[in-house]
Amino acid sequence: MGSRSLDVLLFLNKFNGLSQRIFLELEKHGHRLKVFEINKEDDMLKYSKDYNHDLIICPFLTKCVPREVWSKTKPCLIVHPGIQGDRGMNSLDWAIKENKLQWGVTVLQAAENMDAGNIWSTTNFSINRNNMNSLTKSSLYSNEITNASVVSVLQAVSNFIDQIPSKPLDYSDPNTKGVLKRNMNNQDREIDWKCSAEEISSIIRMSDSQPGAIAVLSVPSCNYSSKFRVFGSVIEKEQLFSFDKNAPGDIVGQRNGAILVKCKNGYIWLSHLKNNKLKLPAIYWLQQAKNSIGYIPTLKLNYSVGEEPQTFQEIWTNVVDGVCFIHFNFYNGAMNVSQCKQLESVLKLVDSNRLIKTVVLMGGYNCFSNGIHLNVIDHAEDSFNESWENINAINDVVKQIFQMSKTTISALQGNAGAGGCMMSLASDYVWCRKGVVLNPHYKSMKLFGSEYHTYFLKKRVGLRKSQELLDSTMPILSSTALDIGMFDKVEGNTVEEFRDFVYKESLSINSRFVKEKTYQQIFDELEHHRKKELSMMIKNFRSSEYNEARKNFVYH
């Protein structure tokens, strides 16, 4: 990239993971940035006039850019999640629905017609997931699209600096393989339970995490039927049961908050439902029918290395040569009281196994953890009590991690925020994927924070830097976390590359030595930090600022 530093304005709907990653990558290359969340189109005109800039970049913007902005000599670049020539609002939805094996990101000039402006750069990638249940719109956006967006944006900025002109969209160009696609409507997202599990899963995955597929769900035994937005589909393939008397669309079982629904040729798990703009674990919206839905227990905990459950299961393990990899794939990284207690129980079970010498905390494919479950807290009859129970439950998880008799490694495949980020620091080692975005602070939710962060963060980065991270509401990259001593290793451009590194390196650590843990002498100090943190959190949980911030976050 050229050596010139630019003044860049970022226009976006929300400062989401992709926007944060692009901000941090541009900042790392020496550019000066200002971020603006756009509420109405006129805001763009105002900011473009009020702030000196060389370039405007829109990494996540669904509003039309006014002519007065894009027609100026200073370019306004749109980051479009589609291959060259692709146009329309629902690019990723169509890519998943049509089972595309190749997709891409195109950075183009804002123009009169949406996505029809001159092309500044384009980056393609393969869509290749071993587990198709993981291929949701949000997961594709957070991983492949985000990585390709960084490459494309940096290339576009470099082209601008080096005065390499953009090129017009040309459908006669053999490299232009995309087309204009219509906007999807509710009919495209409606579930017909008489269709195959694969067809239904595709509709749910292309609609997750927004706006959700639409489905009518029934519990015949209690004459219950209602319509919801549905999320988190997992095709049941281990299927050691049969519900022949039930009809497609019937809820036939539940497990750890998820529900099992019959379809034409099998069964699909739904982890979450949305009602009244609030998304919750499915069973929370089915309280009147809950007792009529039978519980289906988890079949097993341990799988061979590289394998994943072919059923709904949030926590599972892989064990090889004395190393136990613990996966906890919680939706959007949120951990409610029940999930925290389940994870704590698994940690205790693993710790009791004398054959296991090293424990690797893998989190989930898309994110490691984002801390307490704000949606469940907001839904609770008493949000204060639910907040209090939740923070204590996640603190118990952290306590169990640092008191493990094994060598422990936190392996962050994806982004982490707030308490989830702090939880990772309780391990002996913290490894992370390149390009992961971290939000090691609590201020945006008006909380002091817990998870023993006043001990572990300060221990890793020092008092001054820890306070700087906590006082800021800005994200950092995993590379920055490595530079300041917060993390120990950062490897792999993709989840798959990072997993390969983690598997090999953790086995190597295990073969070299077994760490002698000596935490007993610091238990009193750790408990002092917990009490200090909770004394602040109990005040926060009663405050109007926290309640307002939480509601603004969960309702959309």
Coordinates of C-alpha atoms in Angstrom, one line a residue:
M1 CA 0.0 0.0 0.0
G2 CA 1.2 3.5 -0.7
S3 CA 2.8 5.4 2.2
R4 CA 0.4 8.3 2.2
S5 CA -1.9 8.6 5.3
L6 CA -5.5 9.4 4.6
D7 CA -8.3 11.0 6.6
V8 CA -11.2 8.5 6.3
L9 CA -14.8 8.8 7.3
L10 CA -16.6 5.5 8.1
F11 CA -20.4 5.7 7.5
L12 CA -22.3 2.7 8.9
N13 CA -25.6 1.5 10.4
K14 CA -23.8 0.0 13.4
F15 CA -20.2 -0.4 14.5
N16 CA -20.4 -4.1 14.1
G17 CA -17.6 -6.8 14.0
L18 CA -16.8 -6.2 10.3
S19 CA -16.8 -2.4 10.7
Q20 CA -14.6 -2.7 13.7
R21 CA -12.2 -5.0 11.9
I22 CA -11.9 -2.6 8.9
F23 CA -11.4 0.4 11.3
L24 CA -8.6 -1.4 13.1
E25 CA -6.9 -2.6 9.9
L26 CA -7.0 0.9 8.4
E27 CA -5.7 2.4 11.6
K28 CA -2.9 -0.1 11.7
H29 CA -1.9 1.1 8.3
G30 CA -1.6 4.7 9.6
H31 CA -4.8 6.2 8.4
R32 CA -6.9 8.6 10.5
L33 CA -10.5 7.6 10.9
K34 CA -13.8 9.0 12.2
V35 CA -16.7 6.6 12.7
F36 CA -20.3 7.8 12.3
E37 CA -23.4 5.6 12.9
I38 CA -26.0 6.9 10.4
N39 CA -29.6 7.3 11.5
K40 CA -30.8 9.2 8.5
E41 CA -29.5 9.9 5.0
D42 CA -29.1 13.6 5.7
D43 CA -26.5 12.7 8.4
M44 CA -24.1 11.7 5.6
L45 CA -24.3 15.0 3.9
K46 CA -23.7 16.9 7.1
Y47 CA -20.7 14.8 8.2
S48 CA -19.2 14.9 4.7
K49 CA -19.3 18.7 4.8
D50 CA -18.3 19.2 8.5
Y51 CA -15.2 16.9 8.6
N52 CA -12.2 17.1 6.4
H53 CA -11.6 13.8 4.6
D54 CA -9.9 12.2 1.6
L55 CA -12.2 9.2 1.4
I56 CA -15.5 7.9 2.7
I57 CA -15.9 4.1 3.3
C58 CA -19.2 2.4 4.1
P59 CA -18.4 -1.1 5.4
F60 CA -22.0 -1.8 6.7
L61 CA -24.6 0.6 5.3
T62 CA -28.1 -0.2 4.0
K63 CA -29.2 3.4 3.6
C64 CA -28.8 5.1 0.2
V65 CA -25.9 7.6 0.0
P66 CA -27.2 11.0 -1.2
R67 CA -26.1 12.3 -4.6
E68 CA -24.6 15.3 -2.9
V69 CA -22.1 12.9 -1.2
W70 CA -21.2 10.4 -3.9
S71 CA -21.0 12.8 -6.8
K72 CA -18.2 14.8 -5.2
T73 CA -14.6 14.3 -6.3
K74 CA -13.7 12.5 -3.1
P75 CA -14.8 8.9 -3.5
C76 CA -17.5 7.3 -1.4
L77 CA -16.8 3.5 -1.3
I78 CA -19.4 0.8 -0.6
V79 CA -18.2 -2.6 0.8
H80 CA -20.6 -5.0 -0.9
P81 CA -20.7 -8.7 0.3
G82 CA -21.0 -10.1 -3.2
I83 CA -18.9 -11.2 -6.2
Q84 CA -18.3 -8.7 -9.1
G85 CA -21.6 -7.8 -10.7
D86 CA -23.7 -9.0 -7.8
R87 CA -26.2 -6.4 -6.8
G88 CA -29.0 -6.2 -4.3
M89 CA -29.8 -6.0 -0.5
N90 CA -29.8 -9.8 0.2
S91 CA -26.5 -10.9 -1.4
L92 CA -25.5 -13.4 1.3
D93 CA -29.1 -14.8 1.7
W94 CA -29.1 -15.7 -2.0
A95 CA -25.6 -17.1 -1.9
I96 CA -26.6 -19.6 0.8
K97 CA -30.0 -20.3 -0.7
E98 CA -28.4 -21.2 -4.0
N99 CA -25.6 -23.2 -2.4
K100 CA -22.8 -21.1 -3.9
L101 CA -19.4 -22.6 -3.6
Q102 CA -17.6 -19.4 -4.6
W103 CA -18.4 -15.9 -3.4
G104 CA -16.7 -12.6 -2.7
V105 CA -16.6 -9.0 -1.7
T106 CA -16.6 -6.0 -4.0
V107 CA -15.6 -2.5 -3.1
L108 CA -17.4 -0.1 -5.4
Q109 CA -18.2 3.6 -5.9
A110 CA -21.5 4.8 -4.5
A111 CA -23.8 5.7 -7.4
E112 CA -27.4 6.5 -8.5
N113 CA -28.2 2.8 -8.8
M114 CA -27.4 0.5 -5.9
D115 CA -24.2 -1.5 -6.3
A116 CA -23.8 -0.3 -9.9
G117 CA -20.9 2.1 -9.4
N118 CA -17.3 1.8 -10.6
I119 CA -15.4 -1.1 -9.0
W120 CA -12.3 -0.3 -7.0
S121 CA -11.4 -3.9 -5.9
T122 CA -12.9 -7.4 -5.6
T123 CA -11.8 -10.5 -3.6
N124 CA -13.2 -13.9 -4.1
F125 CA -13.1 -17.0 -1.7
S126 CA -14.4 -20.6 -1.5
I127 CA -17.3 -21.5 0.7
N128 CA -16.1 -24.8 2.2
R129 CA -17.5 -25.8 5.6
N130 CA -17.1 -29.3 7.0
N131 CA -20.3 -28.8 9.1
M132 CA -23.0 -27.1 7.0
N133 CA -25.0 -26.3 10.2
S134 CA -22.3 -23.7 10.8
L135 CA -22.9 -22.0 7.5
T136 CA -25.3 -19.3 8.5
K137 CA -25.4 -15.8 7.1
S138 CA -24.0 -14.3 10.2
S139 CA -21.1 -16.9 10.3
L140 CA -20.3 -16.3 6.7
Y141 CA -20.3 -12.6 7.3
S142 CA -18.2 -12.8 10.4
N143 CA -15.6 -15.0 8.8
E144 CA -15.1 -15.3 5.1
I145 CA -16.8 -12.0 4.2
T146 CA -14.9 -10.1 6.9
N147 CA -11.5 -11.5 5.8
A148 CA -12.2 -10.7 2.2
S149 CA -13.5 -7.2 3.0
V150 CA -10.2 -6.3 4.7
V151 CA -8.3 -7.5 1.6
S152 CA -10.6 -5.6 -0.7
V153 CA -10.7 -2.4 1.3
L154 CA -7.0 -2.2 1.7
Q155 CA -6.5 -2.8 -2.0
A156 CA -9.1 -0.1 -2.8
V157 CA -7.4 2.4 -0.5
S158 CA -4.0 1.5 -2.1
N159 CA -5.4 2.0 -5.6
F160 CA -6.8 5.4 -4.5
I161 CA -3.4 6.5 -3.1
D162 CA -1.6 5.2 -6.2
Q163 CA -4.1 6.9 -8.5
I164 CA -5.1 3.6 -10.1
P165 CA -8.5 4.3 -11.5
S166 CA -11.6 2.3 -10.7
K167 CA -13.3 0.4 -13.6
P168 CA -17.0 0.5 -14.7
L169 CA -19.2 -2.4 -14.0
D170 CA -19.2 -4.4 -17.3
Y171 CA -21.5 -7.4 -17.7
S172 CA -19.7 -8.4 -20.9
D173 CA -16.5 -8.9 -18.8
P174 CA -16.1 -12.7 -18.2
N175 CA -15.0 -11.9 -14.6
T176 CA -18.3 -10.3 -13.9
K177 CA -20.3 -13.3 -12.8
G178 CA -22.8 -11.7 -10.5
V179 CA -26.3 -10.5 -11.3
L180 CA -28.9 -8.1 -9.9
K181 CA -31.0 -10.1 -7.4
R182 CA -34.4 -8.9 -6.1
N183 CA -34.9 -8.2 -2.4
M184 CA -36.2 -11.1 -0.4
N185 CA -39.6 -10.9 1.2
N186 CA -41.3 -12.7 4.0
Q187 CA -42.6 -15.4 1.6
D188 CA -38.9 -16.3 0.8
R189 CA -38.4 -16.9 4.6
E190 CA -41.5 -18.9 5.4
I191 CA -41.0 -22.5 6.5
D192 CA -43.1 -25.3 5.1
W193 CA -42.5 -28.2 7.4
K194 CA -43.5 -30.6 4.7
C195 CA -40.2 -29.8 2.9
S196 CA -37.0 -31.7 3.5
A197 CA -34.7 -30.9 6.5
E198 CA -32.0 -29.7 4.1
E199 CA -34.4 -27.2 2.4
I200 CA -35.7 -25.9 5.7
S201 CA -32.2 -25.6 7.1
S202 CA -31.1 -23.5 4.1
I203 CA -33.9 -21.0 4.7
I204 CA -33.1 -20.7 8.4
R205 CA -29.4 -20.4 7.8
M206 CA -29.8 -17.7 5.2
S207 CA -32.0 -15.7 7.6
D208 CA -29.8 -16.1 10.7
S209 CA -29.1 -13.9 12.6
Q210 CA -31.4 -11.3 10.9
P211 CA -34.3 -11.2 10.2
G212 CA -34.9 -14.8 11.0
A213 CA -37.0 -17.4 9.1
I214 CA -40.8 -17.5 9.8
A215 CA -42.4 -20.7 11.1
V216 CA -45.6 -21.9 12.8
L217 CA -44.8 -24.3 15.6
S218 CA -47.3 -26.7 17.3
V219 CA -47.6 -28.8 20.4
P220 CA -50.6 -31.0 19.7
S221 CA -50.8 -32.5 23.2
C222 CA -51.7 -29.1 24.7
N223 CA -53.4 -27.6 21.6
Y224 CA -50.6 -25.0 21.2
S225 CA -49.8 -23.3 18.0
S226 CA -48.0 -20.0 17.3
K227 CA -45.8 -18.2 14.7
F228 CA -42.2 -17.1 15.4
R229 CA -39.0 -15.9 13.8
V230 CA -36.7 -19.0 14.2
F231 CA -32.9 -19.3 14.4
G232 CA -30.1 -21.7 15.1
S233 CA -31.1 -24.7 13.0
V234 CA -29.2 -28.0 13.4
I235 CA -30.3 -31.0 11.4
E236 CA -30.6 -34.0 13.7
K237 CA -28.5 -36.9 12.2
E238 CA -27.8 -39.0 15.3
Q239 CA -31.6 -39.7 15.6
L240 CA -32.1 -42.6 18.0
F241 CA -35.8 -41.8 18.4
S242 CA -39.0 -41.8 16.3
F243 CA -42.1 -39.7 16.5
D244 CA -44.2 -41.3 13.8
K245 CA -47.5 -40.1 15.2
N246 CA -46.5 -36.5 15.0
A247 CA -47.1 -34.2 12.0
P248 CA -44.5 -31.9 10.3
G249 CA -44.2 -28.7 12.3
D250 CA -44.9 -30.4 15.6
I251 CA -42.4 -29.8 18.5
V252 CA -41.4 -33.3 19.6
G253 CA -38.7 -32.6 22.1
Q254 CA -36.4 -30.2 24.0
R255 CA -32.8 -30.1 25.1
N256 CA -30.9 -27.3 26.9
G257 CA -33.3 -24.6 25.8
A258 CA -33.6 -25.8 22.1
I259 CA -36.6 -27.5 20.6
L260 CA -36.8 -30.4 18.1
V261 CA -39.3 -30.1 15.3
K262 CA -40.5 -32.8 12.9
C263 CA -40.2 -32.1 9.1
K264 CA -40.9 -34.2 6.0
N265 CA -37.8 -36.5 6.2
G266 CA -36.5 -36.1 9.7
Y267 CA -36.0 -33.5 12.4
I268 CA -34.5 -30.1 12.9
W269 CA -33.4 -28.4 16.2
L270 CA -34.1 -24.7 16.7
S271 CA -32.0 -23.1 19.3
H272 CA -33.7 -19.6 19.4
L273 CA -37.1 -18.0 18.7
K274 CA -37.9 -14.3 18.4
N275 CA -41.1 -12.7 19.5
N276 CA -41.8 -9.0 20.2
K277 CA -38.4 -8.1 18.9
L278 CA -36.6 -10.2 21.6
K279 CA -34.6 -13.3 20.6
L280 CA -34.4 -16.0 23.3
P281 CA -33.5 -19.7 23.7
A282 CA -36.5 -21.4 22.1
I283 CA -38.0 -22.9 25.3
Y284 CA -38.3 -19.4 26.9
W285 CA -41.1 -18.5 24.4
L286 CA -42.9 -21.8 25.0
Q287 CA -43.5 -21.7 28.7
Q288 CA -47.2 -22.5 28.4
A289 CA -46.3 -25.7 26.4
K290 CA -43.0 -26.5 28.1
N291 CA -44.3 -29.3 30.3
S292 CA -45.9 -31.0 27.3
I293 CA -42.6 -31.2 25.4
G294 CA -40.5 -34.2 26.4
Y295 CA -36.8 -33.8 27.3
I296 CA -34.3 -35.6 25.0
P297 CA -31.0 -36.1 26.9
T298 CA -27.5 -35.5 25.3
L299 CA -26.2 -38.8 24.0
K300 CA -22.5 -38.3 24.7
L301 CA -19.8 -35.7 25.5
N302 CA -16.7 -36.9 23.7
Y303 CA -16.0 -37.1 20.0
S304 CA -13.0 -37.9 17.9
V305 CA -10.7 -35.0 17.0
G306 CA -12.2 -33.0 14.2
E307 CA -15.6 -34.4 14.7
E308 CA -18.6 -32.4 15.8
P309 CA -22.0 -33.5 17.1
Q310 CA -24.6 -34.2 14.4
T311 CA -27.3 -33.0 16.8
F312 CA -27.9 -29.9 18.9
Q313 CA -25.2 -29.9 21.5
E314 CA -23.6 -26.7 22.8
I315 CA -20.7 -28.3 24.7
W316 CA -18.6 -31.3 23.5
T317 CA -15.0 -32.5 23.8
N318 CA -12.3 -34.1 21.8
V319 CA -9.6 -36.0 23.6
V320 CA -6.3 -37.2 22.1
D321 CA -3.0 -38.1 23.8
G322 CA -3.8 -36.5 27.1
V323 CA -5.2 -33.2 25.6
C324 CA -8.9 -32.4 26.0
F325 CA -10.4 -29.8 23.6
I326 CA -13.6 -28.3 25.2
H327 CA -15.9 -26.7 22.7
F328 CA -18.7 -24.4 24.0
N329 CA -20.6 -23.1 20.9
F330 CA -23.1 -20.8 22.5
Y331 CA -25.3 -18.7 20.1
N332 CA -23.7 -15.3 19.6
G333 CA -21.3 -16.1 22.5
A334 CA -23.9 -15.3 25.2
M335 CA -23.8 -17.4 28.3
N336 CA -26.9 -17.7 30.6
V337 CA -26.9 -19.2 34.1
S338 CA -27.7 -22.7 32.9
Q339 CA -25.0 -22.7 30.2
C340 CA -22.4 -21.4 32.7
K341 CA -23.3 -24.2 35.1
Q342 CA -23.1 -26.8 32.4
L343 CA -19.7 -25.6 31.3
E344 CA -18.5 -25.5 34.9
S345 CA -19.6 -29.1 35.3
V346 CA -17.8 -30.3 32.2
L347 CA -14.6 -28.5 33.4
K348 CA -14.8 -30.3 36.7
L349 CA -15.4 -33.6 35.0
V350 CA -12.4 -33.1 32.8
D351 CA -10.3 -32.0 35.8
S352 CA -11.0 -35.3 37.6
N353 CA -9.7 -37.4 34.7
R354 CA -6.1 -38.3 35.6
L355 CA -5.3 -39.2 32.0
I356 CA -5.9 -35.6 30.8
K357 CA -2.8 -33.3 31.2
T358 CA -3.8 -30.3 29.1
V359 CA -7.2 -28.6 28.6
V360 CA -7.9 -26.4 25.6
L361 CA -10.9 -24.1 25.8
M362 CA -12.1 -23.7 22.2
G363 CA -15.2 -21.6 22.5
G364 CA -17.3 -21.6 19.3
Y365 CA -16.6 -21.2 15.6
N366 CA -17.8 -17.6 15.3
C367 CA -16.9 -16.3 18.8
F368 CA -15.2 -17.4 22.0
S369 CA -17.6 -15.8 24.4
N370 CA -19.3 -12.4 24.9
G371 CA -20.1 -12.9 28.6
I372 CA -23.5 -12.8 30.4
H373 CA -26.7 -13.3 28.5
L374 CA -28.3 -9.9 28.2
N375 CA -31.4 -11.1 26.3
V376 CA -32.3 -13.7 29.0
I377 CA -31.7 -11.1 31.7
D378 CA -34.0 -8.6 30.1
H379 CA -36.7 -11.3 29.7
A380 CA -36.5 -12.3 33.4
E381 CA -39.2 -11.3 35.8
D382 CA -36.5 -9.8 38.0
S383 CA -33.6 -8.5 35.8
F384 CA -31.5 -7.6 38.8
N385 CA -31.6 -11.2 40.3
E386 CA -31.0 -12.7 36.9
S387 CA -28.0 -10.4 36.3
W388 CA -26.7 -11.3 39.7
E389 CA -27.0 -15.0 39.2
N390 CA -25.5 -14.8 35.8
I391 CA -22.4 -12.9 36.8
N392 CA -21.8 -15.2 39.7
A393 CA -22.3 -18.3 37.4
I394 CA -19.7 -17.0 34.9
N395 CA -17.4 -16.1 37.7
D396 CA -17.6 -19.7 38.9
V397 CA -16.6 -20.9 35.4
V398 CA -13.6 -18.5 35.5
K399 CA -12.7 -19.8 39.0
Q400 CA -12.9 -23.4 37.8
I401 CA -10.6 -22.6 34.9
F402 CA -7.8 -21.0 37.0
Q403 CA -8.0 -23.7 39.7
M404 CA -7.7 -26.6 37.2
S405 CA -4.9 -29.1 38.0
K406 CA -4.1 -29.3 34.3
T407 CA -2.2 -26.9 32.0
T408 CA -5.0 -24.7 30.4
I409 CA -5.1 -22.9 27.1
S410 CA -7.8 -20.5 25.8
A411 CA -8.0 -20.8 22.0
L412 CA -10.0 -18.0 20.6
Q413 CA -11.3 -19.0 17.1
G414 CA -13.5 -15.9 16.8
N415 CA -14.3 -12.5 18.4
A416 CA -14.7 -12.0 22.1
G417 CA -16.2 -9.2 24.2
A418 CA -16.5 -8.0 27.8
G419 CA -16.6 -10.9 30.3
G420 CA -16.0 -13.5 27.6
C421 CA -12.7 -11.8 26.7
M422 CA -11.7 -11.6 30.3
M423 CA -12.7 -15.2 30.9
S424 CA -10.0 -16.3 28.4
L425 CA -7.3 -14.7 30.5
A426 CA -7.8 -17.2 33.4
S427 CA -5.9 -19.9 31.4
D428 CA -2.2 -20.4 31.6
Y429 CA -1.9 -19.6 27.9
V430 CA -4.1 -17.6 25.5
W431 CA -3.9 -18.2 21.8
C432 CA -6.0 -16.4 19.2
R433 CA -6.7 -16.3 15.4
K434 CA -5.3 -13.5 13.3
G435 CA -7.9 -10.7 12.7
V436 CA -10.0 -11.5 15.7
V437 CA -11.7 -8.4 17.1
L438 CA -11.7 -8.0 20.9
N439 CA -13.8 -5.6 23.1
P440 CA -12.0 -5.9 26.4
H441 CA -14.3 -3.4 28.2
Y442 CA -17.7 -3.1 29.9
K443 CA -18.4 0.6 29.6
S444 CA -20.8 0.4 26.7
M445 CA -23.1 -1.6 29.0
K446 CA -22.5 0.8 31.9
L447 CA -20.9 -2.0 34.0
F448 CA -17.7 -2.1 36.1
G449 CA -17.2 -5.7 35.1
S450 CA -16.3 -8.9 36.9
E451 CA -14.8 -12.3 35.8
Y452 CA -11.7 -11.5 38.0
H453 CA -10.6 -9.0 35.4
T454 CA -9.0 -6.8 38.0
Y455 CA -6.5 -9.6 38.7
F456 CA -5.9 -11.4 35.3
L457 CA -5.9 -8.4 33.0
K458 CA -3.6 -6.4 35.2
K459 CA -1.3 -9.4 35.6
R460 CA -0.9 -9.7 31.9
V461 CA -0.7 -6.1 30.7
G462 CA 0.0 -4.0 33.8
L463 CA -2.1 -1.5 35.7
R464 CA -1.8 1.4 33.2
K465 CA -2.6 -0.6 30.1
S466 CA -5.4 -2.5 31.8
Q467 CA -7.1 0.7 32.9
E468 CA -6.6 2.2 29.4
L469 CA -8.4 -0.9 27.9
L470 CA -11.3 -0.7 30.4
D471 CA -11.8 3.1 30.1
S472 CA -12.0 2.8 26.3
T473 CA -15.1 1.6 24.4
M474 CA -13.0 0.9 21.3
P475 CA -12.1 -2.6 20.0
I476 CA -8.6 -4.0 19.5
L477 CA -7.2 -6.6 17.1
S478 CA -5.7 -9.9 18.3
S479 CA -2.3 -8.7 17.0
T480 CA -2.5 -5.7 19.4
A481 CA -3.4 -8.1 22.2
L482 CA -0.3 -10.0 21.4
D483 CA 1.9 -6.9 21.3
I484 CA 0.8 -5.7 24.7
G485 CA 1.2 -9.1 26.4
M486 CA -2.5 -9.8 26.8
F487 CA -2.2 -12.9 24.5
D488 CA 0.6 -15.4 24.0
K489 CA 0.3 -16.5 20.4
V490 CA -1.7 -15.3 17.3
E491 CA -1.8 -17.7 14.4
G492 CA -3.9 -18.6 11.3
N493 CA -5.9 -16.5 9.0
T494 CA -9.0 -18.7 9.1
V495 CA -10.7 -20.8 11.7
E496 CA -9.5 -23.9 10.0
E497 CA -5.8 -22.8 9.9
F498 CA -6.1 -21.7 13.6
R499 CA -7.5 -25.1 14.6
D500 CA -4.7 -26.9 12.9
F501 CA -2.2 -24.8 14.8
V502 CA -4.0 -25.3 18.1
Y503 CA -4.2 -29.1 17.7
K504 CA -0.5 -29.5 16.8
E505 CA 0.9 -26.9 19.3
S506 CA -1.2 -28.2 22.3
L507 CA -0.1 -31.8 21.7
S508 CA 3.5 -30.5 21.5
I509 CA 3.1 -28.6 24.8
N510 CA 1.6 -31.8 26.4
S511 CA 4.5 -33.9 25.3
R512 CA 7.1 -31.4 26.6
F513 CA 6.0 -31.0 30.2
V514 CA 3.1 -31.0 32.6
K515 CA 2.7 -27.7 34.4
E516 CA 2.7 -27.9 38.2
K517 CA -0.1 -25.6 39.3
T518 CA 0.4 -23.6 42.4
Y519 CA -2.7 -21.5 42.6
Q520 CA -3.5 -22.4 46.2
Q521 CA -1.5 -19.5 47.6
I522 CA -3.3 -16.9 45.5
F523 CA -6.9 -18.1 46.1
D524 CA -7.4 -15.5 48.9
E525 CA -6.2 -12.7 46.7
L526 CA -8.5 -13.9 43.8
E527 CA -11.5 -14.0 46.1
H528 CA -10.7 -10.5 47.2
H529 CA -10.8 -9.3 43.6
R530 CA -14.1 -11.1 43.0
K531 CA -15.7 -9.4 46.1
K532 CA -14.4 -6.0 45.0
E533 CA -15.8 -6.4 41.5
L534 CA -19.2 -7.7 42.7
S535 CA -19.5 -4.8 45.1
M536 CA -19.5 -2.5 42.1
M537 CA -21.6 -4.8 39.9
I538 CA -24.4 -5.0 42.4
K539 CA -24.7 -1.2 42.2
N540 CA -24.6 -1.3 38.4
F541 CA -27.3 -3.9 38.2
R542 CA -29.7 -1.6 40.1
S543 CA -28.9 1.4 37.9
S544 CA -31.1 2.9 35.3
E545 CA -28.0 3.4 33.0
Y546 CA -27.4 -0.3 32.8
N547 CA -31.1 -1.2 32.3
E548 CA -31.4 1.4 29.5
A549 CA -28.2 0.3 27.8
R550 CA -29.2 -3.4 28.0
K551 CA -32.6 -2.7 26.4
N552 CA -31.1 -0.7 23.6
F553 CA -28.8 -3.7 22.9
V554 CA -31.3 -6.5 23.0
Y555 CA -34.3 -5.0 21.2
H556 CA -34.0 -4.8 17.5

